[in-house]
Coordinates of C-alpha atoms and ligand atoms in Angstrom, one line a residue:
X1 CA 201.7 -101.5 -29.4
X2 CA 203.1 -103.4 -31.7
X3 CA 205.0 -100.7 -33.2
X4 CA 206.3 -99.7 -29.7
X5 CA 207.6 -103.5 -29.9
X6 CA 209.3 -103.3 -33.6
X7 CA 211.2 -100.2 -32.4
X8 CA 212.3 -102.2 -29.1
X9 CA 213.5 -105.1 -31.6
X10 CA 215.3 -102.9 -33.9
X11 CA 216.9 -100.9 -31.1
X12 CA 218.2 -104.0 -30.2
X13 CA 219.4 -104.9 -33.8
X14 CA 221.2 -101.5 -33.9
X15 CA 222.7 -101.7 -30.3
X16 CA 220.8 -98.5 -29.0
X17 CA 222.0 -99.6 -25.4
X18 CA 221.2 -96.3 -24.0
X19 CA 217.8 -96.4 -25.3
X20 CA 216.5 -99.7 -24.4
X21 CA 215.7 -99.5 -20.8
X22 CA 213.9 -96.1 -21.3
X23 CA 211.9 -98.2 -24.0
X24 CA 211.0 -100.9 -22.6
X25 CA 209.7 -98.8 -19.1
X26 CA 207.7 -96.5 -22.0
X27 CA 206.2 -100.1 -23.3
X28 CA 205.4 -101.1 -19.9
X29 CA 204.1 -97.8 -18.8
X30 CA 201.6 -97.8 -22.0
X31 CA 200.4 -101.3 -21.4
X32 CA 202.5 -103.8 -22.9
X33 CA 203.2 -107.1 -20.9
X34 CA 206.7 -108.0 -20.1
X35 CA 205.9 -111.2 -21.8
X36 CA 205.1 -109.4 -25.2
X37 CA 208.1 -107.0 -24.7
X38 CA 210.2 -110.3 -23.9
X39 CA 209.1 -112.6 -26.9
X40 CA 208.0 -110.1 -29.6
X41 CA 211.1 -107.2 -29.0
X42 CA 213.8 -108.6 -27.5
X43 CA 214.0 -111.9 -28.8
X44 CA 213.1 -111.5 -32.3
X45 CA 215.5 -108.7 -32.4
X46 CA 218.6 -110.8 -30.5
X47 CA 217.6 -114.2 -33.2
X48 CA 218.0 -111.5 -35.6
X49 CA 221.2 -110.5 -34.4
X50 CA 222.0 -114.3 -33.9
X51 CA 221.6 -115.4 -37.5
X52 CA 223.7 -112.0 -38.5
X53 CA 226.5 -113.2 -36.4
X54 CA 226.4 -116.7 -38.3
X55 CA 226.4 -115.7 -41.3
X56 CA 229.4 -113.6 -40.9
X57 CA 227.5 -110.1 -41.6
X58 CA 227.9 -108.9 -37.6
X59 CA 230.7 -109.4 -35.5
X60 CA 231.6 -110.1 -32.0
X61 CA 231.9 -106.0 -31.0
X62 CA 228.7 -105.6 -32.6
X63 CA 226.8 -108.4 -31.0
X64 CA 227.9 -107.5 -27.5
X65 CA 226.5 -103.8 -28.1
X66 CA 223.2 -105.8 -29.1
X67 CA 223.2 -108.1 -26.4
X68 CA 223.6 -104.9 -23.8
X69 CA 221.2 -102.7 -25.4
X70 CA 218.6 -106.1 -24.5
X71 CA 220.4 -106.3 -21.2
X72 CA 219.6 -103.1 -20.3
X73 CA 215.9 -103.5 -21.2
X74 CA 215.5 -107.0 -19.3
X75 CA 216.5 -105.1 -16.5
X76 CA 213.6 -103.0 -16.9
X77 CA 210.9 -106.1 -17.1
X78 CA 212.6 -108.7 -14.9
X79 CA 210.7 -107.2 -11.9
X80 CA 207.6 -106.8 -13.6
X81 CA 208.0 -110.4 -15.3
X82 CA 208.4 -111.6 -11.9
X83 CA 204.9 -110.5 -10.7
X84 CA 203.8 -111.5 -14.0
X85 CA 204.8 -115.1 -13.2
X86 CA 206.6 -115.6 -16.8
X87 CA 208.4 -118.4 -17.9
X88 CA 211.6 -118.3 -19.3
X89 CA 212.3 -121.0 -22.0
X90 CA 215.1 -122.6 -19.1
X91 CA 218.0 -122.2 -17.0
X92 CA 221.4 -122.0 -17.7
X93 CA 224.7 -122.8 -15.5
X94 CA 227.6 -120.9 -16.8
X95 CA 231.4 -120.9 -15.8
X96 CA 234.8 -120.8 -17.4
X97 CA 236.4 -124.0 -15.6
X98 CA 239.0 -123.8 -13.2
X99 CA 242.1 -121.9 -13.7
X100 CA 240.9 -120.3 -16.8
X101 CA 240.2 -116.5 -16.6
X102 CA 239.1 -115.6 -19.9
X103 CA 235.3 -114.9 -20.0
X104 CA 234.8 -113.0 -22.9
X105 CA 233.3 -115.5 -24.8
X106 CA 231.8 -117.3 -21.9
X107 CA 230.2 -113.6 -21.5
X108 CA 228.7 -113.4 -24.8
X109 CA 227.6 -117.3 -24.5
X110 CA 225.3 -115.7 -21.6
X111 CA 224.2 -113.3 -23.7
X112 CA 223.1 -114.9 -26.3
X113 CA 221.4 -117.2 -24.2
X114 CA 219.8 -114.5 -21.9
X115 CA 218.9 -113.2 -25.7
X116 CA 216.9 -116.5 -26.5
X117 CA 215.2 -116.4 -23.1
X118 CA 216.9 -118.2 -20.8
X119 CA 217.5 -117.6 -17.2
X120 CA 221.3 -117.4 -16.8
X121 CA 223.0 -117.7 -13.7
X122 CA 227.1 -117.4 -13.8
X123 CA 229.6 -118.9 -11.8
X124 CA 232.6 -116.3 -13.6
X125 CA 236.1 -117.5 -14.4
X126 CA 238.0 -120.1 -12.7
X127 CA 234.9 -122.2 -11.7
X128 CA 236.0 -125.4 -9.4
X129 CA 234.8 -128.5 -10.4
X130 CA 232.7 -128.8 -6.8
X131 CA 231.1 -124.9 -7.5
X132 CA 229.5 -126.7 -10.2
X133 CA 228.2 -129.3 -8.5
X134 CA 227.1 -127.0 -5.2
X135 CA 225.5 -124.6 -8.0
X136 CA 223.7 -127.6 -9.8
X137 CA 221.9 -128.3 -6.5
X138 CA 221.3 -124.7 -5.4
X139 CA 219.9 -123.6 -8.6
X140 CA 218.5 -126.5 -10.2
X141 CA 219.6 -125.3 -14.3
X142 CA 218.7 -127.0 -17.0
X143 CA 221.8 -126.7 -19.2
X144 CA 225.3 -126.6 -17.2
X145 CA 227.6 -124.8 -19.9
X146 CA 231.4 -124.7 -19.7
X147 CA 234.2 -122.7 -21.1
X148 CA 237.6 -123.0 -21.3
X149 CA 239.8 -121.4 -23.7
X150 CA 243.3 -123.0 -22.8
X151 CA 243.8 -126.4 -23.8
X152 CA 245.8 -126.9 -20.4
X153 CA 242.3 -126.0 -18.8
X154 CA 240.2 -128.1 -21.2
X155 CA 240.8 -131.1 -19.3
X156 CA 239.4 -130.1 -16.1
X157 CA 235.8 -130.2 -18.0
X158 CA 236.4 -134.0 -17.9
X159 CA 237.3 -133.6 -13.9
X160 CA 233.6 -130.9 -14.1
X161 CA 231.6 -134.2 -15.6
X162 CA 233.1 -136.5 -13.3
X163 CA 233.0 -134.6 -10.2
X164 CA 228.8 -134.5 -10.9
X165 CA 228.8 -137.9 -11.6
X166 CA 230.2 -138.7 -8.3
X167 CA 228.2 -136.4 -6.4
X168 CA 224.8 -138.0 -8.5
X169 CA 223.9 -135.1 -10.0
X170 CA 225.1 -135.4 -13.7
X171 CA 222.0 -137.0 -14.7
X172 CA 219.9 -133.9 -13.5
X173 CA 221.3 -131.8 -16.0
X174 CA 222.7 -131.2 -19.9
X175 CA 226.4 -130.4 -20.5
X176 CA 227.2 -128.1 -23.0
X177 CA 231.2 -126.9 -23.6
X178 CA 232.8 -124.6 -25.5
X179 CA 235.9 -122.4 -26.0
X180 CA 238.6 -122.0 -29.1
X181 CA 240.4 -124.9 -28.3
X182 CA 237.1 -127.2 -27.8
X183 CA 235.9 -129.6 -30.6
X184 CA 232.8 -131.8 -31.0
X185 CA 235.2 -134.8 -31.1
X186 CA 236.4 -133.8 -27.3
X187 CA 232.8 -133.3 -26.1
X188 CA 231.9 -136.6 -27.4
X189 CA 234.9 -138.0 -25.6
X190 CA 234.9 -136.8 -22.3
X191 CA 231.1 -137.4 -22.1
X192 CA 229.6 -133.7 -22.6
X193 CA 226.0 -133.7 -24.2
X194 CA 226.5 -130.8 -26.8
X195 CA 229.2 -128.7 -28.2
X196 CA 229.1 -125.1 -29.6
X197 CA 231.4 -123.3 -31.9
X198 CA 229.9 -119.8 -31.1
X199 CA 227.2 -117.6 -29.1
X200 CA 224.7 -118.1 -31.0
X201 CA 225.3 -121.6 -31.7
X202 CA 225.7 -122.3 -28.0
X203 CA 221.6 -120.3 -27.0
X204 CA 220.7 -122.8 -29.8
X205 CA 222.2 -125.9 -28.7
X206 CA 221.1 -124.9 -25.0
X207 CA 217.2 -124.9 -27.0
X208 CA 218.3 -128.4 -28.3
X209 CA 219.1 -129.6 -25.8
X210 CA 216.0 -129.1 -23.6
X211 CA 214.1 -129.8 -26.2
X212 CA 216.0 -133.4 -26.6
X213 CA 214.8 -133.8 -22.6
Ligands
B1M1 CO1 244.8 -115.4 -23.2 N1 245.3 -116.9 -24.4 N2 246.0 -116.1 -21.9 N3 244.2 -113.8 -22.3 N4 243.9 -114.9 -24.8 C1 244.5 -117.1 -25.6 C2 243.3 -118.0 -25.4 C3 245.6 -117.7 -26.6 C4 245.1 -118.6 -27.7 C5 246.6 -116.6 -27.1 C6 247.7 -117.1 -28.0 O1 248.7 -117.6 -27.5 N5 247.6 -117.0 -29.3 C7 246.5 -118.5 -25.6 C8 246.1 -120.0 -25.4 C9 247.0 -121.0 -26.0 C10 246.6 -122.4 -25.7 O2 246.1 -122.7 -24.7 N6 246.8 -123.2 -26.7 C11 246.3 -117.7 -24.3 C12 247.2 -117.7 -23.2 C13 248.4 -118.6 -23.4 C14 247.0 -117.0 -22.0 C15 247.9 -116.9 -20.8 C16 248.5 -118.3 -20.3 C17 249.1 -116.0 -21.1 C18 250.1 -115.8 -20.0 O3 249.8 -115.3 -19.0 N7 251.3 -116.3 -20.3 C19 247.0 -116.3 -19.8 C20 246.2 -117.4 -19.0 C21 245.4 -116.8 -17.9 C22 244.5 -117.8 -17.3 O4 243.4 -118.0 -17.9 N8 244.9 -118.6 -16.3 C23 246.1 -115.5 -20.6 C24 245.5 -114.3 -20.2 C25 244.7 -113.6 -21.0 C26 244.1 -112.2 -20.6 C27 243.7 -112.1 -19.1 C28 245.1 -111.2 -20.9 C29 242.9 -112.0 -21.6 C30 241.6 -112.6 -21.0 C31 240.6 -111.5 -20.6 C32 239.3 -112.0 -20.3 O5 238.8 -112.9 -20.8 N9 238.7 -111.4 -19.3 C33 243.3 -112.9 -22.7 C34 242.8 -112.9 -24.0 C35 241.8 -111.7 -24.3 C36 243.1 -113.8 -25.0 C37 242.7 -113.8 -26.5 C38 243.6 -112.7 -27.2 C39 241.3 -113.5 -26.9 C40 240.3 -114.4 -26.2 C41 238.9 -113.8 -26.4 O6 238.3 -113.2 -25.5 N10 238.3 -114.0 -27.6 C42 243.1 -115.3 -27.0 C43 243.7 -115.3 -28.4 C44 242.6 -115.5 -29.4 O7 241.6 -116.2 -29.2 N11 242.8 -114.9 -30.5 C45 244.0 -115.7 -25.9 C46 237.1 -113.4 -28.0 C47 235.9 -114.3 -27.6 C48 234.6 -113.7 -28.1 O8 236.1 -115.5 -28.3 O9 236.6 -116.7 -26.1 O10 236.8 -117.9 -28.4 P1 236.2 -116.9 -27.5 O11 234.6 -117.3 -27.4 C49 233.8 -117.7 -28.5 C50 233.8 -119.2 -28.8 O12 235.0 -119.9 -28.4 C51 232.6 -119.7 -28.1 O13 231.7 -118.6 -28.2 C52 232.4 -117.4 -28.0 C53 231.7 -116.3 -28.8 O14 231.4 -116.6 -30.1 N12 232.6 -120.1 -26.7 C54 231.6 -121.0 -26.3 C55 233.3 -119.7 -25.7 N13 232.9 -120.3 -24.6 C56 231.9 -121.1 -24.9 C57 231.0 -121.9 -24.1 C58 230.0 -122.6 -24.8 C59 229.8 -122.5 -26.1 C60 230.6 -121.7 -26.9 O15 229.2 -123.4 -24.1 C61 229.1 -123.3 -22.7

């Protein structure tokens, strides 16, 4: 069994995203828990990737094969994790703010996270200030993460923060932001709760962040 999970960890590592799924149903079918395939394959081998990507030794095409190939094998267990009542480590809210269309990043943001075992729901590209506030009521996250990757858009995470504190619901949740154009220095000044440079930084400020309460 647990060899079953090193080879689902290293698949991931390697970005076998064709094999994953096919893996993961072969760990299920010989008796492994979607929990186990969850927290001992995909997320040791997705930190794995994470620290790779910090240190400069993978890069962004490689992480997004990784972070499919783990994808593909969630997939696999979500329904079975379901029945199995597990607990993912939180929820995250994500959305490129309004009118900003690039996701890329944002994309690899929800990877990353999904990698570290949250639940992600997305909101896409060009995310009103008011979708975020409906989706913080509908789906309750834990972490409400923004993107924006044109510094004409950056501002409208300031309109995002105050458009929750009007509707009461800012307190309910922890604001992350991010993008190329974002700096600590503009979270702290428009009132976000954390900033991250990158992917991986962002699943472990998401982790910080929950665990700050
Ligand atoms: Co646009 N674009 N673009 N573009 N584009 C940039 C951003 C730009 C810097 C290019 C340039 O001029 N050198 C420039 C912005 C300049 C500025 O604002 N100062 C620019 C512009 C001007 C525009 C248009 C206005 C061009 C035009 O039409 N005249 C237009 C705007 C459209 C709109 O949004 N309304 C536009 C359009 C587009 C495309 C549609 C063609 C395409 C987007 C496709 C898509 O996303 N689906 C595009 C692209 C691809 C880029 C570049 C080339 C690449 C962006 C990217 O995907 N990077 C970009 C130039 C560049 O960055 N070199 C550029 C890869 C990605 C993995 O990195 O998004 O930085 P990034 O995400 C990182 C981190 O920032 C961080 O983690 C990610 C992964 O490590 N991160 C977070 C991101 N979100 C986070 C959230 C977090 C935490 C971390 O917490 C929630």
């Amino acid at each position: 069994m647990d060899d079953m999970l090193r080879r689902i960890s290293s698949a991931v590592i390697e970005g076998e995203k064709d094999d994953t799924g096919q893996m993961a149903q072969d760990a299920i079918d010989g008796g492994c828990s979607a929990e186990a395939i969850l927290y001992q394959g995909l997320m040791p081998g997705m930190d794995h990737v994470s620290k790779e990507f910090k240190t400069g030794r993978m890069f962004v095409p490689e992480v997004m094969r990784s972070a499919r190939a783990m994808l593909n094998a969630m997939a696999v267990i979500k329904p079975q994790m379901v029945k199995d009542g597990v607990q993912m480590v939180g929820k995250v809210l994500l959305g490129t703010v309004r009118g900003d269309m690039h996701d890329i990043g944002k994309n690899l943001v929800g990877m990353m996270c999904e990698g570290a075992g949250f639940e992600i729901r997305d909101l896409g590209s060009d995310v009103a200030p008011e979708a975020f506030v409906a989706a913080v009521n509908t789906y309750a996250p834990d972490v409400v993460g923004m993107s924006a990757l044109l510094t004409t858009t950056m501002r409208t995470m300031a309109d995002t923060i105050k458009a929750m504190e009007e509707a009461g619901v800012r307190d309910q949740v922890k604001i992350m932001i991010g993008g190329a154009p974002v700096t600590q220095a503009f979270a702290d000044r428009i009132g976000a709760d954390g900033y991250a440079a990158d992917a991986a930084a962002a699943a472990d400020k998401a982790r910080e962040l929950i665990a700050a309460g």
